[in-house]
Every structure is written in structure tokens, then in C-alpha cells.
Coordinates of C-alpha atoms in Angstrom, one line a residue:
M1 CA 12.2 -8.2 23.6
S2 CA 11.9 -12.0 24.0
A3 CA 11.4 -13.1 27.6
N4 CA 13.4 -16.0 29.2
L5 CA 16.3 -15.6 26.9
D6 CA 19.9 -15.7 28.2
R7 CA 21.4 -12.7 26.5
S8 CA 25.0 -13.8 27.2
R9 CA 24.2 -17.1 25.5
L10 CA 22.7 -15.3 22.5
R11 CA 25.7 -13.0 22.2
A12 CA 28.1 -16.0 22.2
A13 CA 25.9 -17.8 19.6
L14 CA 25.8 -14.7 17.4
D15 CA 29.6 -14.3 17.6
H16 CA 30.0 -17.9 16.5
E17 CA 27.7 -17.4 13.5
I18 CA 29.5 -14.2 12.5
Q19 CA 32.8 -16.1 12.5
L20 CA 31.3 -18.9 10.5
F21 CA 29.9 -16.4 8.0
E22 CA 33.2 -14.6 7.5
K23 CA 35.1 -17.9 7.2
S24 CA 32.8 -19.4 4.6
H25 CA 32.4 -16.3 2.3
P26 CA 35.9 -15.2 1.3
K27 CA 35.0 -14.2 -2.3
S28 CA 32.1 -12.0 -1.1
K29 CA 34.4 -10.4 1.4
E30 CA 37.1 -9.8 -1.2
L31 CA 34.5 -8.2 -3.6
F32 CA 33.1 -6.1 -0.8
E33 CA 36.6 -4.7 0.1
R34 CA 37.3 -4.0 -3.5
A35 CA 33.9 -2.3 -4.0
K36 CA 34.5 0.1 -1.1
K37 CA 37.1 1.8 -3.3
S38 CA 34.5 2.8 -5.9
L39 CA 31.0 2.3 -4.5
L40 CA 29.9 4.4 -1.5
G41 CA 29.6 1.9 1.3
G42 CA 30.8 -0.9 -0.9
V43 CA 27.4 -1.5 -2.5
P44 CA 25.6 0.0 -5.5
M45 CA 22.5 0.9 -3.4
S46 CA 22.9 1.8 0.3
W47 CA 20.3 -0.6 1.7
M48 CA 22.3 -3.6 0.4
I49 CA 24.6 -3.2 3.4
R50 CA 21.8 -3.9 5.8
W51 CA 22.2 -7.7 6.1
S52 CA 23.0 -9.8 9.1
G53 CA 26.5 -10.7 8.1
S54 CA 29.7 -8.5 8.4
F55 CA 29.3 -7.8 4.7
P56 CA 26.7 -8.6 2.0
I57 CA 26.9 -11.8 0.1
F58 CA 27.5 -11.3 -3.6
V59 CA 25.2 -13.1 -6.0
E60 CA 26.4 -15.1 -9.0
R61 CA 23.1 -16.4 -10.4
G62 CA 19.5 -17.3 -9.5
A63 CA 16.6 -19.3 -10.9
G64 CA 13.1 -19.7 -9.5
A65 CA 13.2 -19.8 -5.7
H66 CA 17.0 -20.4 -5.4
F67 CA 20.2 -18.6 -6.0
V68 CA 24.0 -19.2 -5.7
D69 CA 26.6 -16.7 -4.3
V70 CA 30.1 -16.2 -5.6
D71 CA 31.5 -18.6 -3.0
G72 CA 29.3 -21.4 -4.4
H73 CA 26.8 -21.5 -1.6
K74 CA 23.2 -22.3 -2.5
Y75 CA 20.2 -20.6 -1.0
I76 CA 16.5 -20.9 -0.7
D77 CA 15.3 -17.4 -1.3
L78 CA 12.4 -16.4 1.0
C79 CA 13.3 -12.7 0.6
L80 CA 12.8 -12.6 -3.2
G81 CA 14.2 -9.1 -3.5
D82 CA 11.8 -7.9 -0.9
T83 CA 9.0 -8.7 -3.3
G84 CA 10.7 -7.5 -6.5
S85 CA 11.3 -11.2 -7.4
M86 CA 8.0 -12.6 -6.2
T87 CA 7.8 -14.1 -9.7
G88 CA 10.8 -16.2 -8.9
H89 CA 14.2 -15.4 -10.4
A90 CA 14.4 -15.3 -14.2
P91 CA 10.8 -16.6 -14.9
K92 CA 10.9 -18.1 -18.4
A93 CA 7.9 -16.3 -19.8
S94 CA 9.2 -12.9 -18.6
V95 CA 12.8 -13.6 -19.8
D96 CA 11.6 -14.7 -23.2
A97 CA 9.5 -11.5 -23.6
I98 CA 12.4 -9.3 -22.4
V99 CA 14.9 -10.8 -24.8
K100 CA 12.5 -10.5 -27.7
Q101 CA 11.8 -6.9 -26.9
V102 CA 15.4 -5.9 -26.4
K103 CA 16.1 -7.0 -29.9
K104 CA 13.3 -4.7 -31.2
G105 CA 14.2 -1.7 -29.1
V106 CA 13.9 -0.7 -25.4
T107 CA 12.4 2.8 -25.2
F108 CA 10.8 5.2 -27.7
M109 CA 8.7 7.5 -25.6
L110 CA 5.8 6.1 -27.7
P111 CA 3.2 3.5 -26.7
S112 CA 3.4 -0.1 -27.7
E113 CA 0.7 -2.7 -28.3
E114 CA 1.7 -4.3 -25.0
S115 CA 0.6 -1.2 -23.1
V116 CA -3.0 -1.7 -24.2
Y117 CA -3.0 -5.3 -22.9
V118 CA -1.4 -4.2 -19.6
G119 CA -4.0 -1.5 -19.0
E120 CA -6.8 -3.9 -19.8
E121 CA -5.4 -6.6 -17.5
M122 CA -4.8 -4.3 -14.6
A123 CA -8.4 -3.0 -14.9
K124 CA -9.6 -6.6 -14.9
R125 CA -7.6 -7.6 -11.9
F126 CA -8.0 -4.6 -9.6
G127 CA -11.3 -3.2 -10.7
L128 CA -10.2 0.4 -11.5
P129 CA -10.8 1.3 -15.2
Y130 CA -7.9 3.6 -16.0
W131 CA -4.1 3.1 -15.5
Q132 CA -0.7 4.8 -16.0
I133 CA 2.7 3.3 -15.9
A134 CA 5.7 4.4 -13.8
M135 CA 9.2 3.1 -13.1
T136 CA 8.8 2.3 -9.4
A137 CA 6.1 2.2 -6.7
T138 CA 7.7 5.3 -5.2
D139 CA 7.0 7.2 -8.4
A140 CA 3.4 5.8 -8.6
N141 CA 2.8 7.0 -5.0
R142 CA 4.4 10.4 -5.6
F143 CA 2.4 11.0 -8.8
S144 CA -0.8 9.9 -7.1
I145 CA -0.3 12.3 -4.3
R146 CA 0.3 15.2 -6.7
L147 CA -2.8 14.3 -8.6
A148 CA -4.9 14.1 -5.4
R149 CA -3.7 17.5 -4.2
N150 CA -4.4 19.0 -7.6
I151 CA -8.0 17.7 -8.1
T152 CA -9.1 18.3 -4.4
G153 CA -7.3 21.6 -3.9
R154 CA -6.2 20.3 -0.4
P155 CA -2.6 20.5 0.9
K156 CA -2.2 17.5 3.2
V157 CA -1.9 13.7 3.0
L158 CA -2.6 11.1 5.7
V159 CA -0.6 7.9 6.3
H160 CA -0.2 5.3 9.0
N161 CA 2.4 5.4 11.7
W162 CA 5.6 3.5 10.7
C163 CA 4.3 3.0 7.1
Y164 CA 6.5 2.8 4.1
H165 CA 5.5 3.8 0.6
G166 CA 8.9 4.2 -1.0
T167 CA 11.1 7.3 -0.7
V168 CA 8.1 9.7 -0.8
D169 CA 8.9 12.8 1.3
E170 CA 5.3 13.1 2.6
T171 CA 5.3 9.6 4.0
F172 CA 8.7 9.5 5.7
C173 CA 7.4 10.5 9.1
V174 CA 6.2 8.9 12.4
L175 CA 4.4 9.9 15.5
K176 CA 6.4 10.9 18.6
D177 CA 4.6 11.9 21.7
G178 CA 1.6 12.6 19.5
K179 CA 3.5 14.9 17.1
V180 CA 4.4 14.2 13.4
V181 CA 8.2 14.1 13.1
P182 CA 10.7 12.8 10.5
R183 CA 11.1 9.1 10.6
P184 CA 14.4 7.9 12.2
G185 CA 17.0 7.8 9.4
N186 CA 15.2 10.3 7.2
L187 CA 17.9 12.3 5.4
G188 CA 17.5 15.9 4.6
P189 CA 13.7 16.2 4.7
A190 CA 12.6 19.1 2.4
V191 CA 10.2 20.5 5.0
D192 CA 8.9 19.7 8.5
P193 CA 6.7 16.7 7.6
A194 CA 4.0 18.1 9.9
T195 CA 3.5 20.7 7.2
T196 CA 2.4 18.2 4.6
T197 CA 1.3 15.1 6.5
K198 CA -1.0 13.8 9.2
V199 CA -0.2 10.5 10.8
V200 CA -2.5 8.1 12.6
E201 CA -2.1 4.5 13.9
F202 CA -3.3 1.6 11.8
N203 CA -6.7 0.3 13.1
D204 CA -7.5 3.6 15.0
I205 CA -10.8 4.7 13.6
A206 CA -11.3 7.5 16.1
A207 CA -8.0 9.1 15.2
L208 CA -8.7 8.7 11.5
E209 CA -12.1 10.4 12.0
A210 CA -10.5 13.3 13.9
A211 CA -7.7 13.8 11.4
L212 CA -10.0 14.0 8.4
A213 CA -12.7 16.1 10.0
P214 CA -11.1 19.5 9.2
G215 CA -11.3 18.8 5.4
D216 CA -7.7 19.7 4.6
V217 CA -6.5 16.2 3.6
A218 CA -6.3 15.5 -0.1
C219 CA -5.8 11.7 0.2
V220 CA -5.2 8.9 2.6
L221 CA -2.3 6.7 1.4
V222 CA -2.3 3.2 3.0
E223 CA -1.3 -0.4 2.6
P224 CA -4.5 -2.4 3.2
A225 CA -2.5 -4.5 5.6
M226 CA 0.8 -3.1 6.8
T227 CA 3.8 -5.1 5.7
N228 CA 6.9 -2.8 5.9
I229 CA 7.1 -2.8 9.7
G230 CA 5.9 -6.4 9.6
I231 CA 2.6 -7.9 8.8
I232 CA -0.2 -6.1 10.6
L233 CA -3.7 -7.1 9.7
P234 CA -6.7 -4.8 9.8
D235 CA -9.3 -5.2 12.5
P236 CA -12.8 -6.3 11.4
G237 CA -14.6 -3.2 10.1
Y238 CA -11.6 -1.1 9.7
H239 CA -11.7 -0.9 5.9
E240 CA -15.4 -0.2 5.9
A241 CA -14.9 2.7 8.3
L242 CA -11.9 4.0 6.3
R243 CA -13.9 4.0 3.1
E244 CA -17.0 5.6 4.7
I245 CA -15.0 8.4 6.5
T246 CA -12.9 9.2 3.4
R247 CA -16.0 9.5 1.2
R248 CA -17.9 11.6 3.8
T249 CA -15.0 14.0 4.1
G250 CA -14.2 14.2 0.4
T251 CA -10.8 12.6 0.8
L252 CA -9.4 10.3 -1.9
L253 CA -8.4 6.8 -0.8
I254 CA -5.1 5.5 -2.3
I255 CA -4.4 1.8 -1.7
D256 CA -0.7 0.8 -2.1
E257 CA -0.7 -2.9 -3.2
T258 CA 3.1 -3.2 -3.8
H259 CA 3.5 -5.8 -1.1
T260 CA -0.1 -6.9 -0.5
I261 CA -0.3 -8.3 -4.0
C262 CA 0.7 -11.4 -2.0
A263 CA -3.1 -11.7 -1.2
G264 CA -3.9 -12.8 -4.7
P265 CA -3.8 -11.8 -8.4
G266 CA -5.8 -8.6 -7.8
G267 CA -4.1 -7.9 -4.5
Y268 CA -5.9 -7.3 -1.2
T269 CA -8.2 -4.9 -3.0
K270 CA -9.8 -7.7 -5.1
A271 CA -9.5 -10.4 -2.5
Y272 CA -11.4 -8.4 0.1
G273 CA -13.6 -6.2 -2.1
L274 CA -12.1 -2.8 -1.3
K275 CA -13.3 0.2 -3.3
P276 CA -10.3 2.7 -3.5
D277 CA -10.2 5.8 -5.6
I278 CA -6.6 5.1 -6.7
I279 CA -4.4 2.0 -6.5
T280 CA -0.6 2.0 -6.7
I281 CA 1.7 -1.1 -7.2
G282 CA 5.3 -1.8 -8.3
K283 CA 8.1 -4.3 -7.7
P284 CA 7.0 -7.7 -9.1
L285 CA 4.8 -6.6 -12.0
A286 CA 7.5 -7.0 -14.7
G287 CA 9.4 -10.1 -13.4
G288 CA 12.2 -7.9 -11.9
V289 CA 12.4 -5.3 -14.6
P290 CA 11.7 -1.8 -13.0
A291 CA 8.0 -1.1 -13.6
A292 CA 5.0 0.1 -11.6
A293 CA 1.4 1.2 -12.2
Y294 CA -1.2 3.4 -10.7
G295 CA -4.9 3.2 -11.5
F296 CA -8.0 5.4 -11.1
S297 CA -11.7 5.2 -10.6
E298 CA -14.0 6.6 -13.3
E299 CA -14.7 9.6 -11.2
V300 CA -11.1 10.4 -10.4
A301 CA -10.0 9.9 -14.0
E302 CA -12.7 12.4 -15.2
R303 CA -11.5 14.9 -12.6
I304 CA -7.9 14.5 -13.8
R305 CA -8.9 14.9 -17.5
K306 CA -10.7 18.2 -16.7
M307 CA -7.6 19.6 -15.0
T308 CA -5.0 18.4 -17.5
D309 CA -3.4 20.8 -19.9
K310 CA -1.8 19.0 -22.8
D311 CA 0.6 21.9 -23.5
T312 CA 2.2 21.6 -20.1
I313 CA 1.7 17.9 -19.3
D314 CA 5.4 17.2 -19.7
T315 CA 6.3 19.7 -16.9
S316 CA 3.5 18.6 -14.5
G317 CA 5.9 16.7 -12.1
I318 CA 4.3 13.4 -13.3
G319 CA 5.8 10.9 -15.7
G320 CA 9.4 10.5 -16.7
T321 CA 11.3 9.8 -20.0
L322 CA 11.7 6.0 -19.3
S323 CA 8.2 5.5 -17.8
G324 CA 6.0 3.2 -19.9
N325 CA 8.9 2.1 -22.0
A326 CA 8.5 -0.8 -24.4
L327 CA 10.7 -3.2 -22.5
A328 CA 8.9 -2.7 -19.2
L329 CA 5.5 -3.1 -20.9
A330 CA 6.6 -6.3 -22.7
A331 CA 7.9 -7.7 -19.4
M332 CA 4.7 -6.7 -17.6
R333 CA 2.5 -8.3 -20.2
A334 CA 4.3 -11.6 -20.0
T335 CA 4.5 -11.6 -16.2
L336 CA 0.8 -10.8 -15.8
D337 CA -0.3 -13.3 -18.5
K338 CA 1.9 -16.2 -17.6
V339 CA 3.6 -15.8 -14.2
L340 CA 1.6 -14.0 -11.5
T341 CA -1.5 -16.0 -12.4
A342 CA -4.4 -17.4 -10.3
E343 CA -2.8 -20.8 -10.7
A344 CA 0.5 -19.6 -9.3
F345 CA -1.3 -18.1 -6.2
A346 CA -3.1 -21.4 -5.7
Q347 CA 0.4 -23.0 -5.2
M348 CA 2.0 -20.2 -3.3
V349 CA -0.7 -19.5 -0.6
P350 CA -0.7 -23.1 0.7
L351 CA 3.0 -23.0 1.0
A352 CA 2.8 -19.9 3.2
V353 CA 0.3 -21.8 5.3
R354 CA 2.8 -24.6 5.6
F355 CA 5.5 -22.2 6.6
T356 CA 3.2 -20.7 9.3
D357 CA 2.2 -24.1 10.6
G358 CA 5.8 -25.2 10.8
V359 CA 7.0 -22.1 12.7
Q360 CA 4.0 -22.3 15.0
K361 CA 4.8 -25.9 16.0
V362 CA 8.3 -24.9 17.0
I363 CA 7.0 -21.9 19.0
D364 CA 4.6 -24.2 20.8
K365 CA 7.2 -26.9 21.4
Y366 CA 9.6 -24.5 23.1
R367 CA 6.8 -22.4 24.7
L368 CA 8.2 -19.2 23.2
P369 CA 6.5 -15.9 23.7
W370 CA 6.5 -15.5 19.9
S371 CA 3.8 -15.4 17.3
I372 CA 3.4 -15.7 13.6
Q373 CA 1.2 -13.8 11.1
R374 CA 0.3 -14.6 7.5
L375 CA -1.2 -12.7 4.6
G376 CA -1.7 -14.7 1.4
C377 CA 1.6 -16.1 0.3
R378 CA 3.6 -14.0 2.8
A379 CA 4.3 -14.9 6.5
E380 CA 6.3 -13.4 9.3
Y381 CA 7.2 -14.4 12.9
W382 CA 7.4 -11.9 15.8
F383 CA 9.3 -11.9 19.1
R384 CA 6.1 -11.1 21.0
L385 CA 3.2 -13.1 22.3
A386 CA 0.6 -11.7 19.9
P387 CA 1.0 -9.9 16.6
P388 CA 0.9 -6.1 16.8
K389 CA -2.2 -4.1 16.0
N390 CA -0.3 -1.0 14.8
G391 CA 3.0 0.5 13.8
H392 CA 3.9 1.7 17.2
D393 CA 3.5 -1.7 18.7
A394 CA 5.5 -3.3 15.9
A395 CA 8.4 -0.8 16.2
T396 CA 8.7 -1.1 19.9
S397 CA 8.8 -4.9 19.9
M398 CA 11.9 -5.2 17.7
D399 CA 14.8 -7.1 19.2
G400 CA 17.9 -6.3 17.2
D401 CA 20.3 -9.0 18.5
L402 CA 17.8 -11.8 18.3
D403 CA 16.7 -10.7 14.9
R404 CA 20.2 -10.6 13.6
Y405 CA 20.9 -14.0 15.1
M406 CA 17.9 -15.7 13.5
H407 CA 18.7 -14.2 10.1
L408 CA 22.4 -15.0 10.2
F409 CA 21.8 -18.6 11.5
A410 CA 19.4 -19.2 8.6
L411 CA 21.8 -17.5 6.0
N412 CA 24.7 -19.7 7.2
R413 CA 22.5 -22.7 6.4
G414 CA 21.2 -21.6 3.1
V415 CA 18.0 -19.7 3.8
L416 CA 17.6 -16.0 3.0
M417 CA 14.9 -14.1 4.8
T418 CA 13.8 -10.5 4.2
P419 CA 16.5 -8.4 6.0
F420 CA 14.3 -5.7 7.7
H421 CA 12.2 -8.2 9.6
N422 CA 11.5 -12.0 9.8
M423 CA 9.3 -12.2 6.7
A424 CA 9.1 -15.0 4.1
L425 CA 7.5 -14.7 0.7
M426 CA 6.7 -17.6 -1.6
C427 CA 7.1 -17.5 -5.4
P428 CA 5.6 -19.9 -8.0
Q429 CA 8.7 -22.1 -7.9
T430 CA 9.0 -22.5 -4.1
T431 CA 8.5 -26.1 -3.0
A432 CA 7.2 -27.9 0.1
A433 CA 10.8 -29.2 0.5
D434 CA 12.0 -25.6 0.7
I435 CA 9.5 -24.7 3.4
D436 CA 10.2 -27.9 5.4
Y437 CA 13.9 -27.1 5.2
H438 CA 13.3 -23.7 6.6
T439 CA 11.3 -25.2 9.5
K440 CA 14.2 -27.5 10.3
V441 CA 16.6 -24.6 10.3
F442 CA 14.3 -22.5 12.4
E443 CA 14.0 -25.2 15.0
L444 CA 17.8 -25.6 15.1
A445 CA 18.2 -21.9 15.7
V446 CA 15.7 -21.9 18.5
E447 CA 17.2 -25.0 20.0
S448 CA 20.7 -23.4 19.9
I449 CA 19.6 -20.5 22.2
Y450 CA 16.6 -21.9 24.2
G451 CA 17.5 -25.6 24.4
K452 CA 20.0 -27.5 26.5
A453 CA 23.4 -25.8 26.2
G454 CA 26.1 -27.7 24.5
K455 CA 27.8 -27.9 21.1
P456 CA 27.2 -25.3 18.4
A457 CA 24.3 -26.0 16.1
P458 CA 25.3 -28.1 13.0
V459 CA 25.8 -26.5 9.6
I460 CA 23.5 -28.0 7.1
A461 CA 22.7 -27.2 3.4
P462 CA 19.5 -26.8 1.4
P463 CA 18.1 -30.0 -0.2
F464 CA 18.3 -28.9 -3.9
S465 CA 21.3 -30.0 -5.9
K466 CA 21.1 -28.1 -9.2
L467 CA 20.5 -24.5 -10.3

């Protein structure tokens, strides 16, 4: 909770922004009401309801770092499909490859030449020699856990408190009073998660050591820096300890790079020299086309080979008819080769620094008990004096009303932030003008609730004119 904030003033300001939103988005509202008659909740995927307005805005088109909704409003997109469009919307190289492949066929359940390139490029980037392709990072994580249990003969997995690795049953749990329980909102868990999973806090080496000591954990599945409860960076020495303890206890280490690809072309793993046994990644790999990958060390690959039965491989619980399809591989090749390049990251990371500096100046100017954290080309501000050290600290520092206000204020002025927290992501087409506009909007939002009371904040629009 943010100190020195007049809650009644915040409530009034939020009510004003809600009214402004509803008045300025009539077509989105009309489509939402119509959709409720055929789509459960009025949206094609349940999460799409979780935005700051009274209903979701409906998109008409997008290009690069910008998009336009059906009411004609233009937006700077700092959410980017929660990393799915980290490439920017409709990147030309990816689109050209997608169109070309669609005309030649989408899926054959046979490999294409592009799959060889993708495997070689992933090995080059991330440092693991062998790869497989999946449809989503959820699948990549689920398959990796299955393989880890199979080759180690151990039943359990270990994750960090308040982690997120897709809709994987074994990871949908948290700590409550020291016990592993289903995460709030977890629908219909197949079993008590304590049966399958151990949970420790991020950065807690002693807890990690104790949890792995019995030798019943097949794998530790972690983000190298937490991003799904906000950006939480590892303490110095944490990754060294994590790798040493997992090796000593015979536990496989799986690094999920789906969000931490923001650290560079080879993710956090390459940027910081990590040595995992398995890597998983999804979301931006194919320019928005569903695709994911998971890779293995030489040792793990050999153990998998020895335990693989060709006659039953199709009923192993790993794979899927559409996994590794020709369209996804063509999109992945083009995206890796021409979009998510080292040159692109050289542009994106300084923009995240610019974003961080701009927000920090406003925080300092108004002496807010807030903070901001950055990882590569991703940044996030917090309603707490210092960034959290673990998932518990992050979860207990949430401020629902303030969070909704900051999001809706920005949305009403043409800036889309990641809906689940105050996170911004850069893409290759993001500009300095986009970031400076966000800083302007951010200060207007802060001024409206912390500055001298008076007229409502002005409604302004992003600086770009064409899309």
C-alpha cells in the first residue's frame, strides 16, 4: 500500500477515469455486450477480461510498437501481448515468411528444412546442444517436467513462491503459513499440490538446500529472475548456489526464459553465463505465431535417448500433432534471423533504461515511497520503497485500486501497460518519443492524486500520427 495517499481522492479520480473510458469506447462496449451472448465472459480467452476498464478494448490493427482500437484510438503498446509480441506487431520479416509458408502448407507432421536452422540457432544462442519444439511455453515446461521425472526416477518438482510457468499443474501453488497450497484462483487442481511440488522463496538459499536434501526432487523449474509477480532480481551468488546445490543433489535445473529473453538474444542464461540442464521458452519466438522450444544439455539428451521407446513415443505425454509444424518453424526462423537480433536488443535495452530514468525522476520529484526495477528491455515500477526480494514480498505489496488507476489513466491517454502489474516491455520499433510520452503521462497520473487538488488531469494523445 502506498503511504501518504488520500484514498477518497484516489477513488474519485478512478471513478472519473472509468466514466471517461466508457464514454470514449462505445464500439468496444457494443462488441463486448454482443460477445457475451456467444463467448463465455465476453472474450475468447478468460484473461482478456482482466483489464483496468469496465470492459476490454477491442483491437482493429497494429504495427510495430503501436495499435488502434475499433473506436479509432491510437496506443503505444508497452504490454506487447505480455511478451508474445516482443517482436513488435506484424514484423515484416516474420509476416513475409508466414505468408510464404501458408501458401506452401501449414502442417504435415513431418520436419521442414527450417527446423534444422531453428535447432542450430537455438543451440548457438542459449548454449544447449539439443532442442525440441512445442506450441506454448506451458507445453515446453510440462514436457520438461515429465522428462525430468522419467530420467531421474524422482516424483517431485520445486518452484519459487508466486512463480508462473504457464498452466502447469505442478507449478500452480504457493506457500501459506509454510505449507504448499493451491495458488488463489487455481481451478480444479488434479491433486493436492503438496503431493507433487515443493515451494521455496526466491533468493532463499537455506530453504533451497533443505528442500533438495532428501533427494526426492526431479527438477527445479525457475525463472532466472522472477517476472510474473513483477521483476525480482536474484541476489549476488544465488544462481551459483542454485547450480551447485542442484548438481550436488542430482536435481535437474530447468530455466524458463519465456520472459527473461528480455535480457538479450540468448536470454538471461547467455547474458549471465548460467549452466542449466534444460531451457524452456515460448511467446515471442515466432513473431506472434504460437511456438515454443525446450533444449537439453548433452548429458540430459543422452539420458533421454536411452529411455525413449520409439514404438510408444507418440503416447508418452510429450509432443502434439501441431507441435513443430511447418508454419511455426518458418516464423521462428525468420524471427530469430531478422527480428530478435543482437542489433534489436542494442536499441531496446537503452529505451528501457530511458523508461526507468523517466519514472525515477517523477518518483523523486514527488518523494513517493515507490521504486522501479529493470531487466534488459523490460522495466516495472512498484508501490513500495524498495523492490521486493521474493514472491511473498511482491504479492503482499500489491495495491489494487492504485494499480487500476495508474493503468486506466495511461490507457485513457493512449498507453497500454501489462495488465497484471506495472510492467513495460520494449520492442524493436519502440521509440524514444514513445518512452518520453509515457513519462509525461506517468507524471500527470501522479500529479492528479499526489499534487495540488484541482481540475481533472487533461486527456492527451500519443505523438504518432500514422499506423
